[in-house]
Each structure stands twice: as C-alpha cells, then as structure tokens.
CSV table of C-alpha atoms in Angstrom, one decimal:
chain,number,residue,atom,x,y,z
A,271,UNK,CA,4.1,-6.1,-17.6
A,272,UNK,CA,6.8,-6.4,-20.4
A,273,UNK,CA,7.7,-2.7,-19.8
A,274,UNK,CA,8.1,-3.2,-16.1
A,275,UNK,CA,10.2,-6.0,-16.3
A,276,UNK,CA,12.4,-4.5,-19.2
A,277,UNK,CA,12.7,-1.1,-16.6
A,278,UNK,CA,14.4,-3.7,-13.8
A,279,UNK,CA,11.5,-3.7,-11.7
A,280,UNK,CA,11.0,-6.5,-9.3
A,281,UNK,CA,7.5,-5.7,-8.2
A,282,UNK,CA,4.8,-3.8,-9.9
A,283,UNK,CA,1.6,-2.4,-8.4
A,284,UNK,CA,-1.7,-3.8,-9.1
A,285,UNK,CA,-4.6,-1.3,-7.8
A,286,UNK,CA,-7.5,-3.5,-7.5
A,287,UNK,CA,-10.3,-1.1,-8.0
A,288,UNK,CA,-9.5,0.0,-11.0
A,289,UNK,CA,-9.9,-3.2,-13.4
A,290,UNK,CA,-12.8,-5.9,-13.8
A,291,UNK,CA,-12.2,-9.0,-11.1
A,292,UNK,CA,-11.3,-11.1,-14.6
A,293,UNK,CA,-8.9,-8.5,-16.0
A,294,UNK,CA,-7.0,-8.2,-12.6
A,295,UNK,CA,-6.7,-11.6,-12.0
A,296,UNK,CA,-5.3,-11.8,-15.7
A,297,UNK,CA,-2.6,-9.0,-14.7
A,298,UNK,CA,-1.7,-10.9,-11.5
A,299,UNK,CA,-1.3,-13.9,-13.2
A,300,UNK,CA,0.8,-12.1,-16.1
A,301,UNK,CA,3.1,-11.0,-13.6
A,302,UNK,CA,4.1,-13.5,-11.6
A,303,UNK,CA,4.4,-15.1,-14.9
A,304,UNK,CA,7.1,-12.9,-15.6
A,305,UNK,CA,9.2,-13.3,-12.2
A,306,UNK,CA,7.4,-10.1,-10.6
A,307,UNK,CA,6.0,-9.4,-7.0
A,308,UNK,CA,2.9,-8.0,-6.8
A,309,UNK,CA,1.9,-5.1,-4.2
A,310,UNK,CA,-2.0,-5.3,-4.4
A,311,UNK,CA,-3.5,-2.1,-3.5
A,312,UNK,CA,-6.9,-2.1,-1.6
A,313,UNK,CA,-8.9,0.9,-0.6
A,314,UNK,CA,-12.1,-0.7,0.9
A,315,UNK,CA,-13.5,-3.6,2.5
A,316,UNK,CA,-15.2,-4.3,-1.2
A,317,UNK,CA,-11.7,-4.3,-2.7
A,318,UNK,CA,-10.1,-6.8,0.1
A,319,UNK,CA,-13.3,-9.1,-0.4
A,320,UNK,CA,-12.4,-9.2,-4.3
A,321,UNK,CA,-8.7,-9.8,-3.8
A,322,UNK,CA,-10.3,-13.2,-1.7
A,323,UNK,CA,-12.7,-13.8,-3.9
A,324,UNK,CA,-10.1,-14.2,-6.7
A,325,UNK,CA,-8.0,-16.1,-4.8
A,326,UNK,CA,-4.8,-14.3,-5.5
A,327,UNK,CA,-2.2,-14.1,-3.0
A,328,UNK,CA,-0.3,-10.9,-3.5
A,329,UNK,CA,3.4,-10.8,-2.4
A,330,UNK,CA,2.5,-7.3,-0.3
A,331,UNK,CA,-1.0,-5.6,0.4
A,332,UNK,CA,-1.3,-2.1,0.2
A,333,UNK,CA,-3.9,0.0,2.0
A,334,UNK,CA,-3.8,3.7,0.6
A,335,UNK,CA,-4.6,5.6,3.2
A,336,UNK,CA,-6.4,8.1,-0.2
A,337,UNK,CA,-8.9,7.1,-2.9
A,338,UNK,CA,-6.9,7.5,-6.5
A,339,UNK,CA,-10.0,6.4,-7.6
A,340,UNK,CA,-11.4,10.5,-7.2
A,341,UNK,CA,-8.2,11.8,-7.3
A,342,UNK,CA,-8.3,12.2,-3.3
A,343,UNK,CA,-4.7,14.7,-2.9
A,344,UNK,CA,-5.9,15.8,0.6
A,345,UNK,CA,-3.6,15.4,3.8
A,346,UNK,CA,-5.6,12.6,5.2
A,347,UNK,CA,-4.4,10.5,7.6
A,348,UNK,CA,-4.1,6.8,8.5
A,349,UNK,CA,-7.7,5.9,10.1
A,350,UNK,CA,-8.2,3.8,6.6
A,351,UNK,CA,-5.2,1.9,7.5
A,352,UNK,CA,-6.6,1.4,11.1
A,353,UNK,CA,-10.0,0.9,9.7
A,354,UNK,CA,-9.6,-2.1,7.1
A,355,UNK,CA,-6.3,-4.1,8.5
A,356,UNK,CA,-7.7,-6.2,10.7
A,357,UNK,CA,-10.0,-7.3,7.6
A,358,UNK,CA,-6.7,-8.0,5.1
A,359,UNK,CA,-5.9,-12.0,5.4
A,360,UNK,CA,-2.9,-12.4,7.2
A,361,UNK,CA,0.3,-13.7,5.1
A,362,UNK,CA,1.6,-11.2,2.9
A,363,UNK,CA,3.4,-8.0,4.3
A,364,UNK,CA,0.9,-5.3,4.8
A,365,UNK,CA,2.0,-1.8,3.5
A,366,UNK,CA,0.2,1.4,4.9
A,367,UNK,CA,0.5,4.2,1.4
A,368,UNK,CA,-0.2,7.8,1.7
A,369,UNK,CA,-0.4,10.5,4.5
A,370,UNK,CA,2.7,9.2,6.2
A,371,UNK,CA,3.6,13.0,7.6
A,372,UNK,CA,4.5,12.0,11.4
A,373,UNK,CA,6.3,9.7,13.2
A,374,UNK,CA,2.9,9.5,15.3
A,375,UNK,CA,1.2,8.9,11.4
A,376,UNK,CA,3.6,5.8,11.2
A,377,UNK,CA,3.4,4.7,15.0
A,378,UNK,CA,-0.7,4.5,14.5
A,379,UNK,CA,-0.4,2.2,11.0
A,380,UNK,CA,2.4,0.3,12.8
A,381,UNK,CA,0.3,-0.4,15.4
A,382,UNK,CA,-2.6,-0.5,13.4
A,383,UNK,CA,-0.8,-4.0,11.6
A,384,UNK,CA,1.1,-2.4,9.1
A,385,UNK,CA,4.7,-4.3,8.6
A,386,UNK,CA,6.0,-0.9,6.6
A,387,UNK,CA,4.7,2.3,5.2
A,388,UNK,CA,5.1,4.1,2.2
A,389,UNK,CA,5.8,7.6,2.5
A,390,UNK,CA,6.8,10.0,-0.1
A,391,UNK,CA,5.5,13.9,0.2
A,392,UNK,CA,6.9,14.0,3.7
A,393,UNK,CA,10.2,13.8,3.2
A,394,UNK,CA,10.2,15.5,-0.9
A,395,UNK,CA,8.6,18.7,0.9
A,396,UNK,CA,10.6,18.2,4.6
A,397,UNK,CA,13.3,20.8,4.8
A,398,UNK,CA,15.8,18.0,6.3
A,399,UNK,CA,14.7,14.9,4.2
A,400,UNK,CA,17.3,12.7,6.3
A,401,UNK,CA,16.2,13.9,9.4
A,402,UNK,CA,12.4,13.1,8.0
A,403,UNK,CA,13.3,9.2,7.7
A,404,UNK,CA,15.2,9.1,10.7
A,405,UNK,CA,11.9,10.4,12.6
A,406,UNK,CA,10.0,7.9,10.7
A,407,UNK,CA,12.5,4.7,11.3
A,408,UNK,CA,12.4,5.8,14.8
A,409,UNK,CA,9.0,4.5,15.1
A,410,UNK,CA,10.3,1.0,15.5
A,411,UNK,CA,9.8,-1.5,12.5
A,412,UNK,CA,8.7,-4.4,12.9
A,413,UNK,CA,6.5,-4.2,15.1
C-alpha cells in the first residue's frame, strides 16, 4: 500500500481470489485508509459472492475476462464478462480486463454492462496503436 501510494498511484488493484476473505478485507481497508481507490478484480460468481459477503464496496469492479489464478495467457474472449455482470451489485463502475482485441470484443462487454474496458495487448502488438484506440472508442462509451 505504502509503495503504491509513494509511486503516485491513485488506485491500486485488489484481486480477490488470491488472499483469505480476512486478509483482503484488511487490504481494502488499508487502502482506502491511505486515500486510494480500489479496482476489485473478480473472476467468478464465488469471487463476486465474497466481495458481498465482506461487505466492501470497491470504487470499480473488474471482471478479467482470463484466470491469473492458472496463469490463463490465451486469446479468450469476453463471454466471462457477459457471463458474471448481471451478478456484480450495481454501484461501482464495472471494468471488463483482458481479451479486448475488437471493437466487436468491446461492443459485446459494453453491452454486456461494462462502463469501460481495459485493454492492453491490442494495441502494444497493433501495427497502428492510435488507430487501435480509435476503433475501440468507436464503440460508444457509456453506454
């Protein structure tokens, strides 16, 4: 937290799976302590039932469209997104992470209930990275 704060960060990313319910809420608690946001990262139904039964409030929810948790790298797509965001509370801003390639990948999380996505690889490995975000704006945010 202290090192995230010291970098100039204004939020910090809190994957839920991979602490104890106890030590999570700790973090979350640490860093809103410390004047940070938190983007809560969920990858199941199990994980958005915890961030509930916690009671924490995060200032964004992320689905990632990949498991970290195995070490998932494929090309995916956003069906996680379209599967678990009509289960996230409403409130926060709802982020859809990972395998963002398309402007029809961001269209189907937009219209899925995703306020934003992240997207990263696309645009790194896209021969024409501004032409790669314009596509991707294109989409129409908010929805």
């Amino acid at each position: 937290i202290d090192a995230t704060v010291d970098a100039g960060a204004q939020v910090i990313l809190l994957t839920i799976k991979m602490l104890d319910p106890d030590g999570f809420a700790r973090l979350h608690d640490l860093a809103i302590g410390a004047g940070l946001e938190t983007l809560v990262e969920v990858n199941s139904d199990d994980d958005i039932a915890r961030v509930a039964e916690l009671g924490i409030t995060p200032s964004i929810i992320g689905i990632n469209n990949r498991d970290i948790a195995i070490g998932e790298t494929d090309d995916g797509d956003v069906g996680r997104t379209e599967g678990l965001a009509r289960s996230v509370p409403g409130g926060p801003p709802l982020l859809s992470e990972s395998a963002i390639s398309t402007a029809e990948d961001a269209r189907r999380a937009r219209d899925a209930g995703a306020d934003a996505v992240l997207v990263g690889t696309a645009i790194l490995r896209a021969d024409d990275p501004a032409e790669k975000v314009r596509e991707l704006v294109g989409v129409g945010w908010p929805r």
